[in-house]
């Protein structure tokens, strides 16, 4: 707003900034794509179920985990799931990952727990997981018996 950075401000502060602008001048607004607003960086270590390191990714908090993994060429799907996955709708379960070292993340929702009942309690759907900070992600985690 008029060259003042309000990206991290709450709604009321943004409105107050607009209202405080000089009345005799037009208000200039610059809009930024939400994914390009830095909410802080997060370091993500991506490993396979046998512990092999696949990649270390720097992402932004607030981004969707599935999107970040795919944009970084992480092979999230195998076999026919490459073609039959739900595209991020949270209905197929083929993007299951196991997330650890994520102390301050929200717990997975109940519908995810039901979809992932064959996986450990730390498993999440990558398509339904918003990055909330640093973590370790195991792609294609083993199912529990």
Short mmCIF file of N, CA, C and O in Angstrom, two decimals:
data_model
loop_
_atom_site.label_atom_id
_atom_site.label_comp_id
_atom_site.label_asym_id
_atom_site.label_seq_id
_atom_site.Cartn_x
_atom_site.Cartn_y
_atom_site.Cartn_z
N UNK A 1 0.86 -1.17 0.00
CA UNK A 1 0.00 0.00 0.00
C UNK A 1 0.91 1.23 0.00
O UNK A 1 1.62 1.47 0.98
N UNK A 2 0.88 1.97 -1.10
CA UNK A 2 1.72 3.17 -1.22
C UNK A 2 3.16 2.92 -0.78
O UNK A 2 3.72 3.65 0.02
N UNK A 3 3.75 1.86 -1.29
CA UNK A 3 5.14 1.47 -1.01
C UNK A 3 5.39 1.02 0.42
O UNK A 3 6.53 0.90 0.84
N UNK A 4 4.34 0.79 1.20
CA UNK A 4 4.51 0.26 2.55
C UNK A 4 4.21 -1.24 2.50
O UNK A 4 3.17 -1.67 2.00
N UNK A 5 5.14 -2.04 3.00
CA UNK A 5 5.01 -3.50 2.97
C UNK A 5 4.05 -3.95 4.08
O UNK A 5 4.35 -3.78 5.27
N UNK A 6 2.91 -4.49 3.70
CA UNK A 6 1.93 -4.96 4.67
C UNK A 6 1.68 -6.47 4.53
O UNK A 6 0.66 -6.97 4.98
N UNK A 7 2.62 -7.19 3.90
CA UNK A 7 2.44 -8.63 3.66
C UNK A 7 2.16 -9.41 4.93
O UNK A 7 1.42 -10.37 4.92
N UNK A 8 2.78 -9.06 6.01
CA UNK A 8 2.64 -9.83 7.24
C UNK A 8 1.65 -9.21 8.21
O UNK A 8 1.52 -9.65 9.35
N UNK A 9 0.94 -8.20 7.76
CA UNK A 9 -0.01 -7.49 8.62
C UNK A 9 -1.36 -8.18 8.61
O UNK A 9 -1.74 -8.83 7.64
N UNK A 10 -2.11 -7.99 9.70
CA UNK A 10 -3.46 -8.53 9.71
C UNK A 10 -4.39 -7.61 8.91
O UNK A 10 -4.00 -6.52 8.48
N UNK A 11 -5.59 -8.05 8.70
CA UNK A 11 -6.55 -7.34 7.86
C UNK A 11 -6.78 -5.91 8.34
O UNK A 11 -6.77 -4.96 7.55
N UNK A 12 -7.00 -5.74 9.65
CA UNK A 12 -7.28 -4.41 10.19
C UNK A 12 -6.13 -3.44 9.95
O UNK A 12 -6.36 -2.27 9.63
N UNK A 13 -4.91 -3.91 10.08
CA UNK A 13 -3.74 -3.05 9.84
C UNK A 13 -3.68 -2.61 8.38
O UNK A 13 -3.37 -1.46 8.08
N UNK A 14 -3.98 -3.53 7.47
CA UNK A 14 -3.97 -3.19 6.04
C UNK A 14 -5.03 -2.13 5.76
O UNK A 14 -4.76 -1.13 5.09
N UNK A 15 -6.22 -2.32 6.28
CA UNK A 15 -7.29 -1.34 6.07
C UNK A 15 -6.92 0.00 6.68
O UNK A 15 -7.13 1.06 6.07
N UNK A 16 -6.36 0.00 7.89
CA UNK A 16 -5.93 1.25 8.53
C UNK A 16 -4.88 1.96 7.68
O UNK A 16 -4.90 3.19 7.56
N UNK A 17 -3.97 1.20 7.08
CA UNK A 17 -2.93 1.78 6.22
C UNK A 17 -3.56 2.45 5.01
O UNK A 17 -3.16 3.56 4.62
N UNK A 18 -4.55 1.81 4.44
CA UNK A 18 -5.26 2.40 3.30
C UNK A 18 -6.00 3.67 3.72
O UNK A 18 -5.94 4.71 3.05
N UNK A 19 -6.67 3.60 4.86
CA UNK A 19 -7.43 4.77 5.34
C UNK A 19 -6.53 5.93 5.75
O UNK A 19 -6.95 7.09 5.67
N UNK A 20 -5.30 5.63 6.18
CA UNK A 20 -4.37 6.68 6.59
C UNK A 20 -3.65 7.34 5.42
O UNK A 20 -2.93 8.32 5.59
N UNK A 21 -3.86 6.84 4.22
CA UNK A 21 -3.21 7.42 3.04
C UNK A 21 -3.76 8.83 2.80
O UNK A 21 -4.91 9.12 3.12
N UNK A 22 -2.93 9.72 2.26
CA UNK A 22 -3.39 11.08 1.98
C UNK A 22 -4.61 11.07 1.06
O UNK A 22 -4.66 10.34 0.07
N UNK A 23 -5.61 11.86 1.42
CA UNK A 23 -6.86 11.88 0.67
C UNK A 23 -6.71 12.47 -0.73
O UNK A 23 -7.48 12.17 -1.62
N UNK A 24 -5.71 13.33 -0.90
CA UNK A 24 -5.55 13.99 -2.20
C UNK A 24 -4.70 13.19 -3.19
O UNK A 24 -4.43 13.67 -4.29
N UNK A 25 -4.29 11.98 -2.81
CA UNK A 25 -3.49 11.14 -3.70
C UNK A 25 -4.15 9.77 -3.86
O UNK A 25 -4.79 9.27 -2.93
N UNK A 26 -4.01 9.16 -5.04
CA UNK A 26 -4.58 7.82 -5.20
C UNK A 26 -3.80 6.80 -4.36
O UNK A 26 -2.62 6.97 -4.09
N UNK A 27 -4.50 5.77 -3.94
CA UNK A 27 -3.87 4.68 -3.18
C UNK A 27 -3.34 3.67 -4.19
O UNK A 27 -4.05 3.22 -5.08
N UNK A 28 -2.07 3.33 -4.06
CA UNK A 28 -1.46 2.34 -4.94
C UNK A 28 -1.33 1.02 -4.19
O UNK A 28 -0.77 0.97 -3.10
N UNK A 29 -1.87 -0.03 -4.80
CA UNK A 29 -1.81 -1.36 -4.20
C UNK A 29 -1.01 -2.29 -5.10
O UNK A 29 -1.13 -2.25 -6.31
N UNK A 30 -0.19 -3.12 -4.48
CA UNK A 30 0.55 -4.16 -5.21
C UNK A 30 0.11 -5.49 -4.64
O UNK A 30 0.18 -5.71 -3.43
N UNK A 31 -0.34 -6.38 -5.51
CA UNK A 31 -0.80 -7.69 -5.08
C UNK A 31 0.26 -8.73 -5.38
O UNK A 31 0.91 -8.70 -6.42
N UNK A 32 0.43 -9.66 -4.45
CA UNK A 32 1.46 -10.69 -4.55
C UNK A 32 0.78 -12.04 -4.48
O UNK A 32 -0.11 -12.27 -3.67
N UNK A 33 1.23 -12.96 -5.32
CA UNK A 33 0.71 -14.33 -5.30
C UNK A 33 0.94 -14.91 -3.90
O UNK A 33 2.05 -14.82 -3.35
N UNK A 34 -0.10 -15.51 -3.29
CA UNK A 34 0.03 -16.00 -1.91
C UNK A 34 1.21 -16.93 -1.67
O UNK A 34 1.85 -16.86 -0.63
N UNK A 35 1.55 -17.82 -2.63
CA UNK A 35 2.67 -18.73 -2.43
C UNK A 35 4.02 -18.03 -2.44
O UNK A 35 5.02 -18.60 -2.07
N UNK A 36 4.06 -16.77 -2.89
CA UNK A 36 5.32 -16.04 -2.93
C UNK A 36 5.51 -15.15 -1.71
O UNK A 36 6.49 -14.44 -1.61
N UNK A 37 4.56 -15.17 -0.80
CA UNK A 37 4.69 -14.42 0.44
C UNK A 37 5.45 -15.30 1.42
O UNK A 37 5.01 -16.37 1.78
N UNK A 38 6.61 -14.84 1.80
CA UNK A 38 7.44 -15.63 2.70
C UNK A 38 6.82 -15.67 4.08
O UNK A 38 6.60 -14.64 4.70
N UNK A 39 6.50 -16.86 4.55
CA UNK A 39 5.97 -17.04 5.90
C UNK A 39 7.07 -17.62 6.78
O UNK A 39 6.82 -18.07 7.87
N UNK A 40 8.23 -17.63 6.23
CA UNK A 40 9.36 -18.23 6.92
C UNK A 40 9.79 -19.47 6.18
O UNK A 40 9.00 -20.13 5.51
N UNK A 41 11.04 -19.77 6.28
CA UNK A 41 11.58 -20.94 5.58
C UNK A 41 11.43 -22.19 6.43
O UNK A 41 11.38 -22.13 7.65
N UNK A 42 11.37 -23.31 5.73
CA UNK A 42 11.33 -24.61 6.39
C UNK A 42 12.29 -25.53 5.64
O UNK A 42 12.29 -25.57 4.42
N UNK A 43 13.10 -26.26 6.38
CA UNK A 43 14.01 -27.23 5.80
C UNK A 43 13.37 -28.61 5.88
O UNK A 43 12.95 -29.04 6.95
N UNK A 44 13.30 -29.26 4.73
CA UNK A 44 12.66 -30.57 4.67
C UNK A 44 13.69 -31.58 4.17
O UNK A 44 14.22 -31.44 3.07
N UNK A 45 13.96 -32.58 5.00
CA UNK A 45 14.81 -33.69 4.59
C UNK A 45 13.90 -34.78 4.06
O UNK A 45 13.00 -35.23 4.77
N UNK A 46 14.12 -35.19 2.83
CA UNK A 46 13.31 -36.24 2.21
C UNK A 46 14.15 -37.50 2.14
O UNK A 46 15.26 -37.48 1.60
N UNK A 47 13.61 -38.58 2.72
CA UNK A 47 14.33 -39.85 2.74
C UNK A 47 13.40 -40.97 2.29
O UNK A 47 12.18 -40.82 2.28
N UNK A 48 13.99 -42.11 1.93
CA UNK A 48 13.20 -43.29 1.59
C UNK A 48 12.97 -44.09 2.87
O UNK A 48 13.56 -43.80 3.92
N UNK A 49 12.13 -45.11 2.78
CA UNK A 49 11.82 -45.91 3.97
C UNK A 49 13.04 -46.67 4.50
O UNK A 49 13.07 -47.04 5.66
N UNK A 50 14.08 -46.86 3.67
CA UNK A 50 15.30 -47.52 4.16
C UNK A 50 16.32 -46.52 4.70
O UNK A 50 17.43 -46.89 5.07
N UNK A 51 15.96 -45.23 4.72
CA UNK A 51 16.82 -44.20 5.29
C UNK A 51 17.73 -43.49 4.31
O UNK A 51 18.50 -42.62 4.71
N UNK A 52 17.66 -43.84 3.04
CA UNK A 52 18.49 -43.16 2.04
C UNK A 52 17.98 -41.74 1.81
O UNK A 52 16.78 -41.53 1.62
N UNK A 53 18.89 -40.78 1.84
CA UNK A 53 18.51 -39.39 1.62
C UNK A 53 18.22 -39.16 0.15
O UNK A 53 19.04 -39.49 -0.72
N UNK A 54 17.05 -38.63 -0.14
CA UNK A 54 16.65 -38.33 -1.51
C UNK A 54 16.99 -36.89 -1.84
O UNK A 54 17.54 -36.58 -2.88
N UNK A 55 16.66 -35.99 -0.90
CA UNK A 55 16.86 -34.57 -1.15
C UNK A 55 16.71 -33.78 0.14
O UNK A 55 16.08 -34.23 1.09
N UNK A 56 17.31 -32.61 0.15
CA UNK A 56 17.08 -31.63 1.21
C UNK A 56 16.49 -30.41 0.52
O UNK A 56 17.10 -29.84 -0.38
N UNK A 57 15.30 -30.04 0.93
CA UNK A 57 14.54 -28.99 0.26
C UNK A 57 14.33 -27.82 1.22
O UNK A 57 14.06 -28.03 2.41
N UNK A 58 14.44 -26.62 0.71
CA UNK A 58 14.05 -25.44 1.47
C UNK A 58 12.73 -24.97 0.88
O UNK A 58 12.62 -24.71 -0.32
N UNK A 59 11.70 -24.92 1.70
CA UNK A 59 10.36 -24.51 1.27
C UNK A 59 9.90 -23.34 2.14
O UNK A 59 10.62 -22.91 3.05
N UNK A 60 8.73 -22.86 1.86
CA UNK A 60 8.12 -21.81 2.67
C UNK A 60 7.02 -22.39 3.53
O UNK A 60 6.24 -23.24 3.06
N UNK A 61 6.94 -21.96 4.77
CA UNK A 61 5.83 -22.37 5.61
C UNK A 61 4.54 -21.89 4.93
O UNK A 61 4.50 -20.81 4.37
N UNK A 62 3.54 -22.74 4.98
CA UNK A 62 2.26 -22.40 4.36
C UNK A 62 2.06 -23.05 3.01
O UNK A 62 0.95 -23.09 2.49
N UNK A 63 3.13 -23.59 2.42
CA UNK A 63 2.98 -24.27 1.14
C UNK A 63 2.46 -25.69 1.37
O UNK A 63 2.66 -26.28 2.44
N UNK A 64 1.81 -26.24 0.36
CA UNK A 64 1.31 -27.60 0.42
C UNK A 64 2.46 -28.56 0.18
O UNK A 64 3.24 -28.40 -0.76
N UNK A 65 2.59 -29.56 1.05
CA UNK A 65 3.72 -30.49 0.98
C UNK A 65 3.77 -31.22 -0.37
O UNK A 65 4.84 -31.34 -0.97
N UNK A 66 2.64 -31.69 -0.88
CA UNK A 66 2.62 -32.41 -2.16
C UNK A 66 3.19 -31.54 -3.27
O UNK A 66 4.01 -31.99 -4.07
N UNK A 67 2.78 -30.30 -3.33
CA UNK A 67 3.25 -29.38 -4.36
C UNK A 67 4.76 -29.20 -4.28
O UNK A 67 5.45 -29.27 -5.29
N UNK A 68 5.27 -29.00 -3.08
CA UNK A 68 6.71 -28.79 -2.90
C UNK A 68 7.48 -30.04 -3.32
O UNK A 68 8.49 -29.94 -4.00
N UNK A 69 7.01 -31.20 -2.92
CA UNK A 69 7.70 -32.45 -3.28
C UNK A 69 7.72 -32.64 -4.80
O UNK A 69 8.77 -32.92 -5.38
N UNK A 70 6.59 -32.46 -5.44
CA UNK A 70 6.53 -32.66 -6.89
C UNK A 70 7.35 -31.61 -7.64
O UNK A 70 8.02 -31.93 -8.62
N UNK A 71 7.31 -30.36 -7.17
CA UNK A 71 8.10 -29.30 -7.83
C UNK A 71 9.60 -29.54 -7.71
O UNK A 71 10.39 -29.02 -8.49
N UNK A 72 9.99 -30.33 -6.71
CA UNK A 72 11.40 -30.66 -6.51
C UNK A 72 11.75 -32.05 -7.04
O UNK A 72 12.73 -32.66 -6.63
N UNK A 73 10.91 -32.53 -7.95
CA UNK A 73 11.13 -33.81 -8.63
C UNK A 73 11.26 -35.01 -7.70
O UNK A 73 12.02 -35.94 -7.97
N UNK A 74 10.54 -34.97 -6.59
CA UNK A 74 10.51 -36.12 -5.69
C UNK A 74 9.46 -37.09 -6.23
O UNK A 74 8.32 -36.70 -6.50
N UNK A 75 9.86 -38.34 -6.40
CA UNK A 75 8.95 -39.34 -6.96
C UNK A 75 8.00 -39.81 -5.86
O UNK A 75 8.30 -40.73 -5.10
N UNK A 76 6.87 -39.16 -5.79
CA UNK A 76 5.88 -39.41 -4.74
C UNK A 76 5.02 -40.63 -5.06
O UNK A 76 4.52 -41.29 -4.17
N UNK A 77 4.84 -40.91 -6.33
CA UNK A 77 3.96 -41.99 -6.77
C UNK A 77 4.76 -43.06 -7.51
O UNK A 77 5.72 -42.76 -8.20
N UNK A 78 4.31 -44.31 -7.40
CA UNK A 78 4.90 -45.43 -8.11
C UNK A 78 3.85 -46.12 -8.95
O UNK A 78 2.65 -46.06 -8.64
N UNK A 79 4.30 -46.80 -9.97
CA UNK A 79 3.41 -47.63 -10.77
C UNK A 79 2.19 -46.90 -11.29
O UNK A 79 2.27 -45.75 -11.73
N UNK A 80 1.04 -47.57 -11.20
CA UNK A 80 -0.17 -46.97 -11.76
C UNK A 80 -0.65 -45.76 -10.96
O UNK A 80 -1.40 -44.95 -11.48
N UNK A 81 -0.19 -45.61 -9.71
CA UNK A 81 -0.58 -44.43 -8.93
C UNK A 81 -0.07 -43.15 -9.59
O UNK A 81 -0.63 -42.07 -9.38
N UNK A 82 0.97 -43.27 -10.42
CA UNK A 82 1.47 -42.12 -11.16
C UNK A 82 0.37 -41.54 -12.05
O UNK A 82 0.29 -40.33 -12.24
N UNK A 83 -0.49 -42.42 -12.54
CA UNK A 83 -1.55 -41.99 -13.46
C UNK A 83 -2.93 -41.94 -12.81
O UNK A 83 -3.81 -41.26 -13.29
N UNK A 84 -3.11 -42.68 -11.72
CA UNK A 84 -4.45 -42.79 -11.14
C UNK A 84 -4.62 -42.03 -9.83
O UNK A 84 -5.67 -42.12 -9.21
N UNK A 85 -3.60 -41.29 -9.41
CA UNK A 85 -3.75 -40.54 -8.16
C UNK A 85 -4.83 -39.48 -8.32
O UNK A 85 -5.18 -39.10 -9.44
N UNK A 86 -5.35 -38.98 -7.22
CA UNK A 86 -6.49 -38.05 -7.26
C UNK A 86 -6.09 -36.61 -7.56
O UNK A 86 -6.94 -35.73 -7.57
N UNK A 87 -4.81 -36.36 -7.79
CA UNK A 87 -4.38 -35.00 -8.14
C UNK A 87 -4.38 -34.03 -6.98
O UNK A 87 -4.42 -32.82 -7.18
N UNK A 88 -4.36 -34.54 -5.78
CA UNK A 88 -4.30 -33.66 -4.61
C UNK A 88 -5.64 -33.43 -3.94
O UNK A 88 -5.77 -32.54 -3.10
N UNK A 89 -6.64 -34.23 -4.25
CA UNK A 89 -7.98 -34.05 -3.66
C UNK A 89 -8.12 -34.74 -2.31
O UNK A 89 -9.12 -34.56 -1.62
N UNK A 90 -7.15 -35.54 -1.92
CA UNK A 90 -7.19 -36.19 -0.62
C UNK A 90 -8.08 -37.42 -0.58
O UNK A 90 -8.50 -37.85 0.49
N UNK A 91 -8.37 -38.01 -1.72
CA UNK A 91 -9.30 -39.13 -1.75
C UNK A 91 -8.67 -40.49 -2.04
O UNK A 91 -9.30 -41.51 -1.81
N UNK A 92 -7.44 -40.53 -2.55
CA UNK A 92 -6.88 -41.83 -2.96
C UNK A 92 -5.89 -42.41 -1.95
O UNK A 92 -5.74 -43.61 -1.88
N UNK A 93 -5.18 -41.60 -1.22
CA UNK A 93 -4.22 -42.09 -0.24
C UNK A 93 -2.87 -42.48 -0.80
O UNK A 93 -2.02 -42.98 -0.07
N UNK A 94 -2.63 -42.26 -2.09
CA UNK A 94 -1.37 -42.70 -2.69
C UNK A 94 -0.20 -41.77 -2.39
O UNK A 94 0.94 -42.10 -2.69
N UNK A 95 -0.47 -40.61 -1.82
CA UNK A 95 0.63 -39.68 -1.50
C UNK A 95 1.00 -39.74 -0.01
O UNK A 95 1.53 -38.78 0.55
N UNK A 96 0.74 -40.89 0.60
CA UNK A 96 1.07 -41.06 2.02
C UNK A 96 2.57 -40.88 2.26
O UNK A 96 3.39 -41.41 1.51
N UNK A 97 2.89 -40.10 3.25
CA UNK A 97 4.27 -39.88 3.68
C UNK A 97 4.31 -39.99 5.19
O UNK A 97 3.29 -39.84 5.86
N UNK A 98 5.47 -40.27 5.73
CA UNK A 98 5.63 -40.31 7.18
C UNK A 98 6.45 -39.08 7.56
O UNK A 98 7.53 -38.84 6.99
N UNK A 99 5.93 -38.29 8.47
CA UNK A 99 6.59 -37.04 8.84
C UNK A 99 7.09 -37.12 10.27
O UNK A 99 6.33 -37.49 11.18
N UNK A 100 8.35 -36.79 10.47
CA UNK A 100 8.93 -36.76 11.81
C UNK A 100 9.70 -35.46 12.00
O UNK A 100 9.85 -34.68 11.06
N UNK A 101 10.19 -35.27 13.21
CA UNK A 101 10.91 -34.04 13.56
C UNK A 101 10.05 -32.81 13.25
O UNK A 101 10.53 -31.81 12.74
N UNK A 102 8.78 -32.91 13.56
CA UNK A 102 7.81 -31.85 13.27
C UNK A 102 7.06 -31.45 14.54
O UNK A 102 5.84 -31.43 14.58
N UNK A 103 7.82 -31.10 15.53
CA UNK A 103 7.32 -30.89 16.88
C UNK A 103 6.13 -29.93 16.99
O UNK A 103 5.23 -30.15 17.77
N UNK A 104 6.11 -28.86 16.21
CA UNK A 104 5.08 -27.84 16.39
C UNK A 104 3.99 -27.89 15.31
O UNK A 104 3.25 -26.94 15.14
N UNK A 105 3.87 -28.97 14.59
CA UNK A 105 2.86 -29.12 13.54
C UNK A 105 1.54 -29.53 14.16
O UNK A 105 1.48 -30.16 15.21
N UNK A 106 0.47 -29.20 13.47
CA UNK A 106 -0.86 -29.65 13.89
C UNK A 106 -0.96 -31.15 13.71
O UNK A 106 -0.35 -31.73 12.82
N UNK A 107 -1.78 -31.79 14.54
CA UNK A 107 -2.02 -33.23 14.38
C UNK A 107 -2.83 -33.46 13.11
O UNK A 107 -3.57 -32.59 12.67
N UNK A 108 -2.69 -34.64 12.56
CA UNK A 108 -3.46 -34.93 11.35
C UNK A 108 -4.94 -35.00 11.70
O UNK A 108 -5.33 -35.45 12.78
N UNK A 109 -5.78 -34.57 10.77
CA UNK A 109 -7.22 -34.60 11.01
C UNK A 109 -7.76 -36.04 11.03
O UNK A 109 -7.12 -36.97 10.51
N UNK A 110 -8.93 -36.20 11.60
CA UNK A 110 -9.52 -37.53 11.75
C UNK A 110 -9.73 -38.25 10.42
O UNK A 110 -9.47 -39.43 10.31
N UNK A 111 -10.18 -37.53 9.38
CA UNK A 111 -10.40 -38.21 8.10
C UNK A 111 -9.09 -38.76 7.54
O UNK A 111 -9.07 -39.80 6.88
N UNK A 112 -7.98 -38.07 7.83
CA UNK A 112 -6.67 -38.57 7.37
C UNK A 112 -6.28 -39.82 8.16
O UNK A 112 -5.76 -40.77 7.59
N UNK A 113 -6.55 -39.79 9.45
CA UNK A 113 -6.23 -40.96 10.29
C UNK A 113 -7.00 -42.18 9.79
O UNK A 113 -6.46 -43.29 9.75
N UNK A 114 -8.25 -41.99 9.40
CA UNK A 114 -9.04 -43.11 8.87
C UNK A 114 -8.50 -43.59 7.53
O UNK A 114 -8.41 -44.80 7.28
N UNK A 115 -8.12 -42.68 6.66
CA UNK A 115 -7.59 -43.04 5.34
C UNK A 115 -6.24 -43.75 5.48
O UNK A 115 -5.90 -44.61 4.67
N UNK A 116 -5.48 -43.38 6.51
CA UNK A 116 -4.11 -43.90 6.67
C UNK A 116 -3.98 -44.90 7.82
O UNK A 116 -2.92 -45.03 8.42
N UNK A 117 -5.04 -45.62 8.13
CA UNK A 117 -5.01 -46.53 9.29
C UNK A 117 -4.01 -47.68 9.14
O UNK A 117 -3.64 -48.29 10.12
N UNK A 118 -3.54 -47.94 7.92
CA UNK A 118 -2.54 -48.99 7.71
C UNK A 118 -1.11 -48.46 7.86
O UNK A 118 -0.16 -49.18 7.67
N UNK A 119 -0.99 -47.18 8.19
CA UNK A 119 0.32 -46.54 8.34
C UNK A 119 0.52 -46.10 9.79
O UNK A 119 -0.43 -46.01 10.56
N UNK A 120 1.75 -45.77 10.17
CA UNK A 120 2.00 -45.28 11.53
C UNK A 120 1.23 -43.98 11.81
O UNK A 120 0.85 -43.26 10.87
N UNK A 121 1.01 -43.64 13.07
CA UNK A 121 0.28 -42.42 13.43
C UNK A 121 0.92 -41.13 12.91
O UNK A 121 0.26 -40.10 12.82
N UNK A 122 2.19 -41.19 12.56
CA UNK A 122 2.87 -39.99 12.05
C UNK A 122 2.70 -39.82 10.54
O UNK A 122 3.19 -38.85 9.97
N UNK A 123 1.98 -40.75 9.90
CA UNK A 123 1.77 -40.66 8.45
C UNK A 123 0.76 -39.57 8.13
O UNK A 123 -0.18 -39.32 8.89
N UNK A 124 0.97 -38.92 7.01
CA UNK A 124 0.07 -37.85 6.53
C UNK A 124 -0.13 -38.00 5.04
O UNK A 124 0.67 -38.62 4.35
N UNK A 125 -1.20 -37.39 4.54
CA UNK A 125 -1.40 -37.25 3.10
C UNK A 125 -0.65 -36.00 2.68
O UNK A 125 -0.93 -34.91 3.19
N UNK A 126 0.30 -36.14 1.78
CA UNK A 126 1.09 -34.98 1.34
C UNK A 126 0.18 -33.90 0.74
O UNK A 126 0.44 -32.72 0.88
N UNK A 127 -0.91 -34.33 0.10
CA UNK A 127 -1.80 -33.37 -0.55
C UNK A 127 -2.65 -32.59 0.43
O UNK A 127 -3.29 -31.60 0.07
N UNK A 128 -2.67 -33.02 1.69
CA UNK A 128 -3.49 -32.36 2.69
C UNK A 128 -2.64 -31.75 3.80
O UNK A 128 -3.17 -31.30 4.81
N UNK A 129 -1.33 -31.72 3.61
CA UNK A 129 -0.42 -31.28 4.66
C UNK A 129 0.23 -29.95 4.30
O UNK A 129 0.93 -29.84 3.29
N UNK A 130 -0.03 -28.97 5.12
CA UNK A 130 0.59 -27.65 4.95
C UNK A 130 1.89 -27.65 5.73
O UNK A 130 1.93 -28.05 6.90
N UNK A 131 2.94 -27.20 5.11
CA UNK A 131 4.25 -27.16 5.75
C UNK A 131 4.21 -26.11 6.87
O UNK A 131 3.88 -24.96 6.65
N UNK A 132 4.55 -26.56 8.07
CA UNK A 132 4.50 -25.68 9.24
C UNK A 132 5.87 -25.44 9.86
O UNK A 132 5.97 -24.76 10.88
N UNK A 133 6.89 -26.00 9.25
CA UNK A 133 8.24 -25.82 9.78
C UNK A 133 9.14 -26.93 9.29
O UNK A 133 8.79 -27.71 8.40
N UNK A 134 10.32 -27.02 9.90
CA UNK A 134 11.29 -28.04 9.53
C UNK A 134 10.72 -29.44 9.81
O UNK A 134 9.93 -29.62 10.76
N UNK A 135 11.15 -30.41 9.01
CA UNK A 135 10.69 -31.79 9.23
C UNK A 135 11.52 -32.76 8.41
O UNK A 135 12.33 -32.36 7.57
N UNK A 136 11.30 -34.03 8.67
CA UNK A 136 11.83 -35.11 7.86
C UNK A 136 10.65 -35.85 7.26
O UNK A 136 9.69 -36.17 7.97
N UNK A 137 10.70 -36.09 5.97
CA UNK A 137 9.61 -36.75 5.26
C UNK A 137 10.12 -38.06 4.68
O UNK A 137 11.11 -38.07 3.95
N UNK A 138 9.46 -39.15 5.03
CA UNK A 138 9.76 -40.45 4.45
C UNK A 138 8.73 -40.68 3.34
O UNK A 138 7.52 -40.72 3.60
N UNK A 139 9.22 -40.80 2.11
CA UNK A 139 8.31 -41.07 1.00
C UNK A 139 8.07 -42.58 0.90
O UNK A 139 8.95 -43.36 1.21
N UNK A 140 6.86 -42.94 0.53
CA UNK A 140 6.45 -44.34 0.42
C UNK A 140 6.76 -45.12 1.71
O UNK A 140 7.51 -46.11 1.70
N UNK A 141 6.22 -44.65 2.85
CA UNK A 141 6.51 -45.34 4.12
C UNK A 141 5.90 -46.74 4.12
O UNK A 141 4.90 -47.01 3.46
N UNK A 142 6.52 -47.65 4.87
CA UNK A 142 5.96 -49.01 4.95
C UNK A 142 4.66 -49.01 5.75
O UNK A 142 4.49 -48.22 6.68
N UNK A 143 3.78 -49.89 5.36
CA UNK A 143 2.53 -50.06 6.10
C UNK A 143 2.79 -50.88 7.35
O UNK A 143 3.73 -51.69 7.38
N UNK A 144 2.00 -50.67 8.38
CA UNK A 144 2.14 -51.46 9.60
C UNK A 144 1.18 -52.64 9.50
O UNK A 144 0.16 -52.58 8.80
N UNK A 145 1.50 -53.71 10.19
CA UNK A 145 0.63 -54.88 10.10
C UNK A 145 -0.11 -55.11 11.39
O UNK A 145 0.18 -54.61 12.41
#
